[in-house]
mmCIF file of C-alpha atoms and ligand atoms in Angstrom:
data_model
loop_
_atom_site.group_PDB
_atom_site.id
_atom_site.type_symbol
_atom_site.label_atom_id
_atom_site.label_comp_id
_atom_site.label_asym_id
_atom_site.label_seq_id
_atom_site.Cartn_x
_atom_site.Cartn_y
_atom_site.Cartn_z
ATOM 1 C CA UNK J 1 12.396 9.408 -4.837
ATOM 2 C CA UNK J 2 9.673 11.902 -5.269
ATOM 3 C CA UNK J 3 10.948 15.279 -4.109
ATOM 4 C CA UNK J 4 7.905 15.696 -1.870
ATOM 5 C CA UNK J 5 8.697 13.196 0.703
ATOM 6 C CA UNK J 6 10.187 14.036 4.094
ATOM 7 C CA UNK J 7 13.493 13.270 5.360
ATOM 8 C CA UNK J 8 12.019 12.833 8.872
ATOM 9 C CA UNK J 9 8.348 12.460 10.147
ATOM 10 C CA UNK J 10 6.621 12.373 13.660
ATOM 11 C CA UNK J 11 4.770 9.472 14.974
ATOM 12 C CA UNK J 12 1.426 10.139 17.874
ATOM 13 C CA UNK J 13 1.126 6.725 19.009
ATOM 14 C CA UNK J 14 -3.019 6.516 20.185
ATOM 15 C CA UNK J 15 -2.414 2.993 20.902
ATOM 16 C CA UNK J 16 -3.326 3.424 24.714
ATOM 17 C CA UNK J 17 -6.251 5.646 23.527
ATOM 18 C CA UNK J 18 -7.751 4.951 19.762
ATOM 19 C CA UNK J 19 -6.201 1.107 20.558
ATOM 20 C CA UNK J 20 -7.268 0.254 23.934
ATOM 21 C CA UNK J 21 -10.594 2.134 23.816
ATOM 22 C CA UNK J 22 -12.129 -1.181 21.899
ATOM 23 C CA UNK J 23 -11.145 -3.505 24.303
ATOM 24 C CA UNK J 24 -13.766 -4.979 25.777
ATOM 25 C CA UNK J 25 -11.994 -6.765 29.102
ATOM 26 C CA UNK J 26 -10.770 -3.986 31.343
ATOM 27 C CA UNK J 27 -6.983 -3.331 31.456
ATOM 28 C CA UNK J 28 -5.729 -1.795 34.636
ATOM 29 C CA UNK J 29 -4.650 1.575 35.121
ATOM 30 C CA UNK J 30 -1.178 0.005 36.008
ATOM 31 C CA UNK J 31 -0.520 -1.756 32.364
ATOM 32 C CA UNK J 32 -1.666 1.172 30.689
ATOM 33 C CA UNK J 33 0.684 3.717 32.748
ATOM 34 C CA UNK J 34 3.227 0.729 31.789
ATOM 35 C CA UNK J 35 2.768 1.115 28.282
ATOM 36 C CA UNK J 36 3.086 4.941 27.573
ATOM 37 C CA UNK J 37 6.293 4.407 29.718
ATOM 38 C CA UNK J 38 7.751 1.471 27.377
ATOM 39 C CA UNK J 39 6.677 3.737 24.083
ATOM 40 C CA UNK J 40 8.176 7.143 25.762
ATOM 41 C CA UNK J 41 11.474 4.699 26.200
ATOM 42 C CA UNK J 42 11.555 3.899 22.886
ATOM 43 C CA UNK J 43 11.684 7.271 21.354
ATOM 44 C CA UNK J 44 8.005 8.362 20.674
ATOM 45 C CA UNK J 45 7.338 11.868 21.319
ATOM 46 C CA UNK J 46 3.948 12.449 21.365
ATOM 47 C CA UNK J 47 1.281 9.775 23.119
ATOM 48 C CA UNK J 48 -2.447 10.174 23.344
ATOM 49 C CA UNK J 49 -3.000 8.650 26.329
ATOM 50 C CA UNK J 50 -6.782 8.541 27.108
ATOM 51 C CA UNK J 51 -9.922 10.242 26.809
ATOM 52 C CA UNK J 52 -12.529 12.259 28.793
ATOM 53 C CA UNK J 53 -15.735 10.911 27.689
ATOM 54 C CA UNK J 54 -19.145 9.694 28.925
ATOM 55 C CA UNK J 55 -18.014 6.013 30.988
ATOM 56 C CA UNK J 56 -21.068 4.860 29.980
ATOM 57 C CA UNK J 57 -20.546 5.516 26.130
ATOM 58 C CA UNK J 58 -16.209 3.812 26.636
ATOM 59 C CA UNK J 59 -16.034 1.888 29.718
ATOM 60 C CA UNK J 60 -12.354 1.562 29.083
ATOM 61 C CA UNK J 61 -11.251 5.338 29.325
ATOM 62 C CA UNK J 62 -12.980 5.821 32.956
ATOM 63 C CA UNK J 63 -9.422 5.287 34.255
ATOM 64 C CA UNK J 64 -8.469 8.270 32.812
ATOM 65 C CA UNK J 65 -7.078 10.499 36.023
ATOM 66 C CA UNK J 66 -5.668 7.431 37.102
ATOM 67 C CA UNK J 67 -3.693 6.819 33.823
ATOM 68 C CA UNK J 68 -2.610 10.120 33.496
ATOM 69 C CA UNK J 69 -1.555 10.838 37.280
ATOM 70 C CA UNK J 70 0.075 7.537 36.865
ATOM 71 C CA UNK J 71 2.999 8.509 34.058
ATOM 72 C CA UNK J 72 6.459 9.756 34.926
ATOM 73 C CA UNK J 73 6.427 12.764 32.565
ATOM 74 C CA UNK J 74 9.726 12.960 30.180
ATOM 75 C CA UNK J 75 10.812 16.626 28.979
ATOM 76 C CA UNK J 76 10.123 16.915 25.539
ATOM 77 C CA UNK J 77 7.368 14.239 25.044
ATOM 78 C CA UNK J 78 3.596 15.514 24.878
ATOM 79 C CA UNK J 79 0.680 14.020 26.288
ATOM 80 C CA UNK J 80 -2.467 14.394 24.502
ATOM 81 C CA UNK J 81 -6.127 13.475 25.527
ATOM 82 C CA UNK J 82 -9.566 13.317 23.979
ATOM 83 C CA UNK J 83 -12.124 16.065 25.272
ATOM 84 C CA UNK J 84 -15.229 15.934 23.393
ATOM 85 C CA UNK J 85 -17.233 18.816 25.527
ATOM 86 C CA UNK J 86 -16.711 21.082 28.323
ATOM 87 C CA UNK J 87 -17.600 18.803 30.893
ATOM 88 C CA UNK J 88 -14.423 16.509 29.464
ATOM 89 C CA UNK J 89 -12.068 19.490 29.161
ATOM 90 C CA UNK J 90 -12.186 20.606 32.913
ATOM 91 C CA UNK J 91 -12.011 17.012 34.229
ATOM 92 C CA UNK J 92 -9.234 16.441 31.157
ATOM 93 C CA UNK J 93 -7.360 19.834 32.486
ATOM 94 C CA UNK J 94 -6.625 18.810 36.159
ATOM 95 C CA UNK J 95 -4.187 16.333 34.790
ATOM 96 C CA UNK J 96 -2.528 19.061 32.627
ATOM 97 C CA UNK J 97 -2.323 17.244 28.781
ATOM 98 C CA UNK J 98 -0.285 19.129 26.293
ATOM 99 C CA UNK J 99 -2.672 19.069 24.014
ATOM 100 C CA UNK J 100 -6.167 18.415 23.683
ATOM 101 C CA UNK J 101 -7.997 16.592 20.601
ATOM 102 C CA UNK J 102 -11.553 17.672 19.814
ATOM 103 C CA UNK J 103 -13.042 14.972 17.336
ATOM 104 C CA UNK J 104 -15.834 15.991 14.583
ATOM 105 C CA UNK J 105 -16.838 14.142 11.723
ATOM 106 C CA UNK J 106 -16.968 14.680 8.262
ATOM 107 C CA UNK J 107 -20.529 12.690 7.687
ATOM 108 C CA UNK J 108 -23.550 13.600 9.677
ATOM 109 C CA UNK J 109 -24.473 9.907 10.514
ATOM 110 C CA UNK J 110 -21.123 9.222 12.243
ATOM 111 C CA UNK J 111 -20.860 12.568 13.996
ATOM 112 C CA UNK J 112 -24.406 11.326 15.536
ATOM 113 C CA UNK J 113 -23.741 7.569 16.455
ATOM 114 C CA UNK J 114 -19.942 8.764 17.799
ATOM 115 C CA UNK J 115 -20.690 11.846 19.942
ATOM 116 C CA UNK J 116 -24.525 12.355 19.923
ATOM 117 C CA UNK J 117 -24.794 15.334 18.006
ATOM 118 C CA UNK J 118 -24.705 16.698 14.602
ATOM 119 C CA UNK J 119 -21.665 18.456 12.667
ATOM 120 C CA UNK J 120 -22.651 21.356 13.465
ATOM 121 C CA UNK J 121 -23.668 21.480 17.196
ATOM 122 C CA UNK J 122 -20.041 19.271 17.313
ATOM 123 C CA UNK J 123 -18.420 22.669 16.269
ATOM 124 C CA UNK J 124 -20.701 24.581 18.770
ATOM 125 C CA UNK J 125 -19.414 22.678 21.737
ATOM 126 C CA UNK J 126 -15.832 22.323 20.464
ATOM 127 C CA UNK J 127 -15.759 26.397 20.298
ATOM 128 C CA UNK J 128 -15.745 27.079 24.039
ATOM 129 C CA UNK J 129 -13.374 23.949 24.553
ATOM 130 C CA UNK J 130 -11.027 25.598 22.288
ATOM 131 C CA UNK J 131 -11.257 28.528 23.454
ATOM 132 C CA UNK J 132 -10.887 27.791 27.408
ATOM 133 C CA UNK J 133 -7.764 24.761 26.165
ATOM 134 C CA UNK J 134 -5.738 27.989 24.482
ATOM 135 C CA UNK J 135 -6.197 30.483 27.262
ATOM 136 C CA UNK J 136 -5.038 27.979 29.260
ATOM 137 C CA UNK J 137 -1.588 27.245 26.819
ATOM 138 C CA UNK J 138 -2.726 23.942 25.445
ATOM 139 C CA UNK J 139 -2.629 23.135 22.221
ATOM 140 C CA UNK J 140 -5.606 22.315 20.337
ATOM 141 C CA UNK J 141 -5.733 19.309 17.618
ATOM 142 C CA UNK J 142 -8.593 18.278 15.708
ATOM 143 C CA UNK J 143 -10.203 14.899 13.943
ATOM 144 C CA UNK J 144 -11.664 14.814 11.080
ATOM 145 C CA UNK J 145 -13.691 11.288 11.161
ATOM 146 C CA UNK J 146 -14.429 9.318 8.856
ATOM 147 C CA UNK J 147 -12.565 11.647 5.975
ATOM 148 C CA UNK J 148 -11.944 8.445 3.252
ATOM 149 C CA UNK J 149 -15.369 6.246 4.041
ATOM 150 C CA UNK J 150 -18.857 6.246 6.902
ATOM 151 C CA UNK J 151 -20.181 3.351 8.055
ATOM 152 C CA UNK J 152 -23.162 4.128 7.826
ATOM 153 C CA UNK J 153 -23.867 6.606 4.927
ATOM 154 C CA UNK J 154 -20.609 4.766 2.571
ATOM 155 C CA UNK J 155 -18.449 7.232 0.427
ATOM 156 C CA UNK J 156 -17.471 10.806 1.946
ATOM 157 C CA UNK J 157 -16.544 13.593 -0.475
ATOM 158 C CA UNK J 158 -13.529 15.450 -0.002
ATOM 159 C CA UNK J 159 -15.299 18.711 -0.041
ATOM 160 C CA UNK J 160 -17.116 17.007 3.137
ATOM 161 C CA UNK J 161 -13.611 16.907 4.450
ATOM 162 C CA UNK J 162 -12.928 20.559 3.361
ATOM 163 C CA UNK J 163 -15.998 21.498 5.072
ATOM 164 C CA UNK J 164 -15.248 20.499 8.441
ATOM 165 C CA UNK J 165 -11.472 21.376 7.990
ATOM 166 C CA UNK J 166 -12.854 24.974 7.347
ATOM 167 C CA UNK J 167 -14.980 24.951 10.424
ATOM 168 C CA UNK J 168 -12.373 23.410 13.147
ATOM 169 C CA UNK J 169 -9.888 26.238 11.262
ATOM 170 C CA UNK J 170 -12.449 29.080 12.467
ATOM 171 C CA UNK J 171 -12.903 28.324 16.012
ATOM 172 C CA UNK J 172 -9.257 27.955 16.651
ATOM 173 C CA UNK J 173 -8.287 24.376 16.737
ATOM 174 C CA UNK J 174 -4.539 24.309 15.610
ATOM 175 C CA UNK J 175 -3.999 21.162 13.685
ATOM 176 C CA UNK J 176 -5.730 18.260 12.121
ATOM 177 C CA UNK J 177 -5.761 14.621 11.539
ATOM 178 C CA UNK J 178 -7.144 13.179 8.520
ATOM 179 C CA UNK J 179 -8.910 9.889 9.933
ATOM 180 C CA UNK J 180 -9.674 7.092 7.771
ATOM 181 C CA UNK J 181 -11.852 6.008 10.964
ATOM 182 C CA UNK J 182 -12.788 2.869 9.023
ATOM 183 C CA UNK J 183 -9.760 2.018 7.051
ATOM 184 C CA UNK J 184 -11.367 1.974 3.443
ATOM 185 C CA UNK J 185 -9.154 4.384 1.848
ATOM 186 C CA UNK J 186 -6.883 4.263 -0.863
ATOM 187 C CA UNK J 187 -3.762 5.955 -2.046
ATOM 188 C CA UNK J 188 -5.361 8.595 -4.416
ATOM 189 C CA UNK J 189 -8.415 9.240 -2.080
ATOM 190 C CA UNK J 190 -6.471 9.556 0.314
ATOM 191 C CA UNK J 191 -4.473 12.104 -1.228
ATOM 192 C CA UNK J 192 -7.890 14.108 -2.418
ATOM 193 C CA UNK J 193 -9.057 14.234 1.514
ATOM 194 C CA UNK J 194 -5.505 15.627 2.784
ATOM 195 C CA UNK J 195 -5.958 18.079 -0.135
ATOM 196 C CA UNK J 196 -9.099 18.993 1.315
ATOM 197 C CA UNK J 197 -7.794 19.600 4.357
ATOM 198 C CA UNK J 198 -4.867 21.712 3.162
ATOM 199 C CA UNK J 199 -7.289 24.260 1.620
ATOM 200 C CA UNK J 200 -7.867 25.320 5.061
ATOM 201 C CA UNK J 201 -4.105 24.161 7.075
ATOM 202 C CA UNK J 202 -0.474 24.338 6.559
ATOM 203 C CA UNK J 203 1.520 21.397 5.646
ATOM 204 C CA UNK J 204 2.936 20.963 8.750
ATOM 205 C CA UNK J 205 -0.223 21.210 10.851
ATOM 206 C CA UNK J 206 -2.176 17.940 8.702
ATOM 207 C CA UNK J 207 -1.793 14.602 9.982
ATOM 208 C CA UNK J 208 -2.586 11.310 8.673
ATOM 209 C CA UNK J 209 -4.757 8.857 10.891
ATOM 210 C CA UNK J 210 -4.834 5.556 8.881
ATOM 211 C CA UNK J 211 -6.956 2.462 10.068
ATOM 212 C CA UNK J 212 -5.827 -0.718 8.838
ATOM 213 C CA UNK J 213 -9.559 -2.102 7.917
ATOM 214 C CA UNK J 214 -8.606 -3.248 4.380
ATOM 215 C CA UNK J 215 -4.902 -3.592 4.482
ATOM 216 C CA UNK J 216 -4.308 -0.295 2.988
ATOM 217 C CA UNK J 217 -2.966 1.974 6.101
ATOM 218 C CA UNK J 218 1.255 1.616 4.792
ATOM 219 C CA UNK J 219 0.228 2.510 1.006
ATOM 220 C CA UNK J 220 -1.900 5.622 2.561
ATOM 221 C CA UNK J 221 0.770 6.515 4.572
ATOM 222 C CA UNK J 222 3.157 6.286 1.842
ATOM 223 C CA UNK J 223 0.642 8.505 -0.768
ATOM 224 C CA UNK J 224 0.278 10.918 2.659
ATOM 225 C CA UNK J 225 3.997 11.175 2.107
ATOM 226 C CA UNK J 226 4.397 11.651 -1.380
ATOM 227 C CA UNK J 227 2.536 15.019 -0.779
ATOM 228 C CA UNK J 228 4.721 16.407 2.078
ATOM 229 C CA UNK J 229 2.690 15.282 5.199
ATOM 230 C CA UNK J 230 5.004 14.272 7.810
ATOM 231 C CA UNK J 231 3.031 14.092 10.447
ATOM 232 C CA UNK J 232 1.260 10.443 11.400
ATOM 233 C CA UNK J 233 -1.177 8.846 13.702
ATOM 234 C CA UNK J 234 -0.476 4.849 14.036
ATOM 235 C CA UNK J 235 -0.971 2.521 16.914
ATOM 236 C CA UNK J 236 1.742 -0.046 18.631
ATOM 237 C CA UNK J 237 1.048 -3.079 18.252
ATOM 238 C CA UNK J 238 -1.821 -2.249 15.525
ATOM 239 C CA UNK J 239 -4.433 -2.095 18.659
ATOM 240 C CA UNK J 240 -8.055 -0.343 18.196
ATOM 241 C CA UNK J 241 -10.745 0.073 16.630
ATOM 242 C CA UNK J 242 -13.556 2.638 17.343
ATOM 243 C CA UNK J 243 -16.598 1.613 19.342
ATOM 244 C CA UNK J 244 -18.981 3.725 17.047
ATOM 245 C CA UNK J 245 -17.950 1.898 13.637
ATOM 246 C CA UNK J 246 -18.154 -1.743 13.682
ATOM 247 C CA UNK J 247 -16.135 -3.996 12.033
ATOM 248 C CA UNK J 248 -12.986 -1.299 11.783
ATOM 249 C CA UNK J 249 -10.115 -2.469 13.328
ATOM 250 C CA UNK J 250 -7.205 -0.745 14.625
ATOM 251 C CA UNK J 251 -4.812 1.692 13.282
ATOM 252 C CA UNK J 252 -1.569 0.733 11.106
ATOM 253 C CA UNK J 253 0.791 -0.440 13.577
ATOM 254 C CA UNK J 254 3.325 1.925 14.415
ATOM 255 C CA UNK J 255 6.036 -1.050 14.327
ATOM 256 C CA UNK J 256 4.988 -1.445 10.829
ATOM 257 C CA UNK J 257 5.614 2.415 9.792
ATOM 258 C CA UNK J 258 8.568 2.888 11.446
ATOM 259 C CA UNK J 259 10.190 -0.101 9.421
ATOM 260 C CA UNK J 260 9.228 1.221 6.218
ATOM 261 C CA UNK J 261 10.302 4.697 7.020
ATOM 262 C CA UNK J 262 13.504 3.198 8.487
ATOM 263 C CA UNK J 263 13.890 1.068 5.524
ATOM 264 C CA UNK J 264 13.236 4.633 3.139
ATOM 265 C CA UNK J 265 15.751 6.636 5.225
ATOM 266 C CA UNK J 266 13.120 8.614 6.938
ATOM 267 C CA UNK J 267 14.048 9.893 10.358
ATOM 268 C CA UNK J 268 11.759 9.245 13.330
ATOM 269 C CA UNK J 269 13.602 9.528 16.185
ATOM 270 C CA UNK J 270 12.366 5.379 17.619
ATOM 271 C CA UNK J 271 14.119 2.646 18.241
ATOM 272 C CA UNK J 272 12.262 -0.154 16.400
ATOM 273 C CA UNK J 273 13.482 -2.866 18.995
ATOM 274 C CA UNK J 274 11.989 -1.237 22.006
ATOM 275 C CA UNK J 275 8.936 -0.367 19.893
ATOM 276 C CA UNK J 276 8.435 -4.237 19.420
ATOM 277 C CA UNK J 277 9.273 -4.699 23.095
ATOM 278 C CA UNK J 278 6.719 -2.093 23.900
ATOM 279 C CA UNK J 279 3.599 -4.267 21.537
ATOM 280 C CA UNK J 280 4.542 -7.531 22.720
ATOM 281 C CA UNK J 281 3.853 -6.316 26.531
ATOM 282 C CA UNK J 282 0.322 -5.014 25.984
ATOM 283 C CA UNK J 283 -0.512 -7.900 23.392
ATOM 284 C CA UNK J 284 0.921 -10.076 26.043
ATOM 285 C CA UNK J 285 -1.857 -8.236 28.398
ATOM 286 C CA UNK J 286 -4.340 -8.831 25.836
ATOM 287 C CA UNK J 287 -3.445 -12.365 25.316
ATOM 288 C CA UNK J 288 -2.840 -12.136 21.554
ATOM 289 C CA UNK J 289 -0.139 -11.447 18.858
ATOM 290 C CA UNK J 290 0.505 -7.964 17.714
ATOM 291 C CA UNK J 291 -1.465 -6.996 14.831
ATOM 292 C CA UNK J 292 1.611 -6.213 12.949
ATOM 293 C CA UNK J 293 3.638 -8.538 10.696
ATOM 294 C CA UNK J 294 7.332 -6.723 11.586
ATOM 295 C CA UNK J 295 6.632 -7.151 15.271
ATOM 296 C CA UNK J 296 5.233 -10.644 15.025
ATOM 297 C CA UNK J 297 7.984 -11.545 12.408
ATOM 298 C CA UNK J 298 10.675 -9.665 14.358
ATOM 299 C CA UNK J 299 9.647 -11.847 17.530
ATOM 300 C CA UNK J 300 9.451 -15.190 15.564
ATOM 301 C CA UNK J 301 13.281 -14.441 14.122
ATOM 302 C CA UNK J 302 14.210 -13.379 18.251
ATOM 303 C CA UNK J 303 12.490 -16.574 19.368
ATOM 304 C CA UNK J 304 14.180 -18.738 16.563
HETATM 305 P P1 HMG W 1 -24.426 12.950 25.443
HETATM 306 O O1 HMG W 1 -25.237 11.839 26.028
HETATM 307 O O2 HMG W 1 -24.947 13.622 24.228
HETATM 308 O O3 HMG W 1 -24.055 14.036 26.537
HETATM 309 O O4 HMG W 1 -22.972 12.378 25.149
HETATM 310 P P2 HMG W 1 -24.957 14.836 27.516
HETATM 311 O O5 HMG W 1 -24.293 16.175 27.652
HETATM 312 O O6 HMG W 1 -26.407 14.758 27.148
HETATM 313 O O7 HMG W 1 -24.757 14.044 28.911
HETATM 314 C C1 HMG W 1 -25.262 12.731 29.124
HETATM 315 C C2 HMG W 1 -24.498 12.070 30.255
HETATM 316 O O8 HMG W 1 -23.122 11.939 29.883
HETATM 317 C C3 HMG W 1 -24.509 12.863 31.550
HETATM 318 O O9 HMG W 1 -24.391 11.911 32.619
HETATM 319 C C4 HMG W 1 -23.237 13.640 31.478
HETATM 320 O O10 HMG W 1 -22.750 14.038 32.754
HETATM 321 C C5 HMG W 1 -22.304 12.649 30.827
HETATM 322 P P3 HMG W 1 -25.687 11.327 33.398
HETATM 323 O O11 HMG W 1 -26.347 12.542 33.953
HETATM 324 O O12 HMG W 1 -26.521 10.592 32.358
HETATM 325 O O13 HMG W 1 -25.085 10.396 34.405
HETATM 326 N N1 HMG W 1 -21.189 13.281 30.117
HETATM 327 C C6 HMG W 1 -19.890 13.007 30.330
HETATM 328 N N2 HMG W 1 -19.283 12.153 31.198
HETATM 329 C C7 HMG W 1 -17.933 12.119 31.148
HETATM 330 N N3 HMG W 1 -17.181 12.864 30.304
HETATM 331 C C8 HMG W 1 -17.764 13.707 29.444
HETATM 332 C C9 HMG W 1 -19.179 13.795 29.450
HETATM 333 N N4 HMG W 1 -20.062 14.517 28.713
HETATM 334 C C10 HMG W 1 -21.282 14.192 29.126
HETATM 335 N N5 HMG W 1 -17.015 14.429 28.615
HETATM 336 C C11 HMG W 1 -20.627 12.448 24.627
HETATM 337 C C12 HMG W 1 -21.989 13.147 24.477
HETATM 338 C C13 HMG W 1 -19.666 13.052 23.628
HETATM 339 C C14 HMG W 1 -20.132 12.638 26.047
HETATM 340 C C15 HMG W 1 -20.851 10.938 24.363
HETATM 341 O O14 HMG W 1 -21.457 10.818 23.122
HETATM 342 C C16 HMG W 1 -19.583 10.147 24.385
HETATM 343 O O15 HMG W 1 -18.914 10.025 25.415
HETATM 344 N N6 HMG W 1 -19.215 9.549 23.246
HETATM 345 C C17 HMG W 1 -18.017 8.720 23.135
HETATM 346 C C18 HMG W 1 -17.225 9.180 21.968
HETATM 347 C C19 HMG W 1 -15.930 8.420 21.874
HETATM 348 O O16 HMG W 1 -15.151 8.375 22.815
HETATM 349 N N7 HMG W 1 -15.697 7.813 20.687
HETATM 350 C C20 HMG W 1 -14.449 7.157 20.431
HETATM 351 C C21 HMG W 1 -13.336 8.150 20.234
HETATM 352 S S1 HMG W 1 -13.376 8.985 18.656
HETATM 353 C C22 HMG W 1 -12.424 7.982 17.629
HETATM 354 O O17 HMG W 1 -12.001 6.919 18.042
HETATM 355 C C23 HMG W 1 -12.093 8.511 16.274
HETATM 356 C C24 HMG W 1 -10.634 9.012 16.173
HETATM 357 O O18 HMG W 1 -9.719 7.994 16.508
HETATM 358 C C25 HMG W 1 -10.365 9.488 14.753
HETATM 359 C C26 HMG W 1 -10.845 8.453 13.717
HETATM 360 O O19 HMG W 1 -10.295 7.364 13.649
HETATM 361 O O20 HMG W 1 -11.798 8.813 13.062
HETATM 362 C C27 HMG W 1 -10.370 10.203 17.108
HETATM 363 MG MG1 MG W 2 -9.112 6.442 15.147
#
């Protein structure tokens, strides 16, 4: 095996942020408390759980004090939220997240449709977010949209990606994710763009944020790996989507990695089982199948 590739690696599930965000029915407060519960039982330890942004712009996160007061904490687990301003940090900070995630792009057109503003007025009102989130003794992560592929201005360069890895490095933010918002990446690109961003972060602090678009999330996850990154964004159930890039579906299921890092004798701390316990409940909720074939072929051996 290539001497690169980590012996264990650390799973954020967004599933109740980056996957329910997209949902256009509302899901109660209660199932959504319900589900960061069922994935904190099954051994994830970090959960973005919801996001502090304009209700008007994601109907579905205006529950956010509600989901948030609503979880029984667990030692050791961290809760992370999206804060895309000032205004969303202070209402994001009275319900104490362990980290906040500021979220720029890497192509102009995105970074205008997805938060109103351009690159670089994103980094102007991420500064003071950062700033207040660290005085305060909350970590600081940061996206890097669209990193592999826009939807609306097509390839992205990796020196794009360097770019914006170099600005979110200056005003503070500690780590990054490298977000194939639109899943059209491949193994190689893929491995240029987390290049790009470790010109400007360590090892440890670059994640990999893989949507599942054209089937190519697992083999992205598994060229991520091949370089060292051991650090990995992935939804249960494969839920999502982002509202600002149509057509993109959710991220890799987090089912699906965790059986083929299981199955490579890479650590992550979950119990697959409960994982697939954990996506059947909210796809139950969302009357559908989980978008992943280990759950859905997991459930079809249970039911058989
Ligand atoms: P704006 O319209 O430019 O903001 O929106 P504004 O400052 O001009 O304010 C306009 C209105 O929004 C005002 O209300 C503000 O109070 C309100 P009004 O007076 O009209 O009633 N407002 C807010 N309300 C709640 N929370 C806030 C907030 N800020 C302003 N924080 C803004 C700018 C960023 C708020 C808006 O564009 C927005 O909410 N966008 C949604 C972005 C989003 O959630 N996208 C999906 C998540 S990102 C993602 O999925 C990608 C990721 O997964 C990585 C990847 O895959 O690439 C992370
Ligand atoms: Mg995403």
């Amino acid at each position: 095996m290539n001497s690169n590739i980590p012996s264990r690696v650390r799973l954020i599930d967004v599933g109740p942020r980056d996957g329910l965000q997209n949902e256009k029915s509302p899901v109660s407060a209660e199932v959504k408390t319900s589900l960061v519960h069922r994935l904190q039982d099954a051994g994830l330890k970090e959960i973005e759980v919801t996001s502090y942004v304009s209700p008007k712009w994601v109907p579905q996160m205006a529950d956010n004090h509600a989901v948030m007061a609503g979880i029984a904490r667990q030692a050791g687990i961290a809760y992370s939220v999206l804060t895309p301003n000032l205004k969303g940090y202070e209402a994001a900070v009275l319900d104490r997240p362990d980290e906040i995630v500021v979220f720029g792009s890497a192509s102009e057109a995105f970074s205008q449709r997805n938060i109103n503003c351009s690159i670089a007025e994103s980094i102007e009102r991420f500064a003071p977010v950062v700033e207040a989130a660290r005085a305060a003794g909350i970590r600081v992560r940061g996206a890097l949209s669209c990193a592999l592929g826009c939807p609306y201005e097509g390839e992205v360069a990796p020196e794009r990606v360097a770019y914006l890895a170099g600005l979110m490095k200056g005003i503070g933010v500690q780590r990054v994710d490298v977000a194939d918002t639109i899943g059209v990446g491949t193994p190689r690109k893929v491995q240029r763009a987390i290049e790009a961003a470790l010109a400007h972060y360590a090892l440890d602090d670059v994640s990999g944020h893989f949507h599942d678009t054209y089937g190519q999330a697992l083999s992205n996850t598994l060229a991520a790996l091949e370089l060292g990154v051991w650090n990995f964004q992935s939804s249960v159930a494969g839920l999502g989507g982002c509202p600002y890039a149509k057509g993109a579906t959710g991220n890799v299921a987090t089912e699906d990695v965790v059986y083929m890092l299981h199955g490579m004798g890479i650590e992550t701390g979950i119990d697959l089982d409960q994982l697939i316990d954990a996506g059947a409940y909210i796809s139950g909720h969302l009357n559908r199948k989980p978008n992943s074939r280990v759950a859905v072929a997991t459930l079809n051996k249970r039911g058989g």
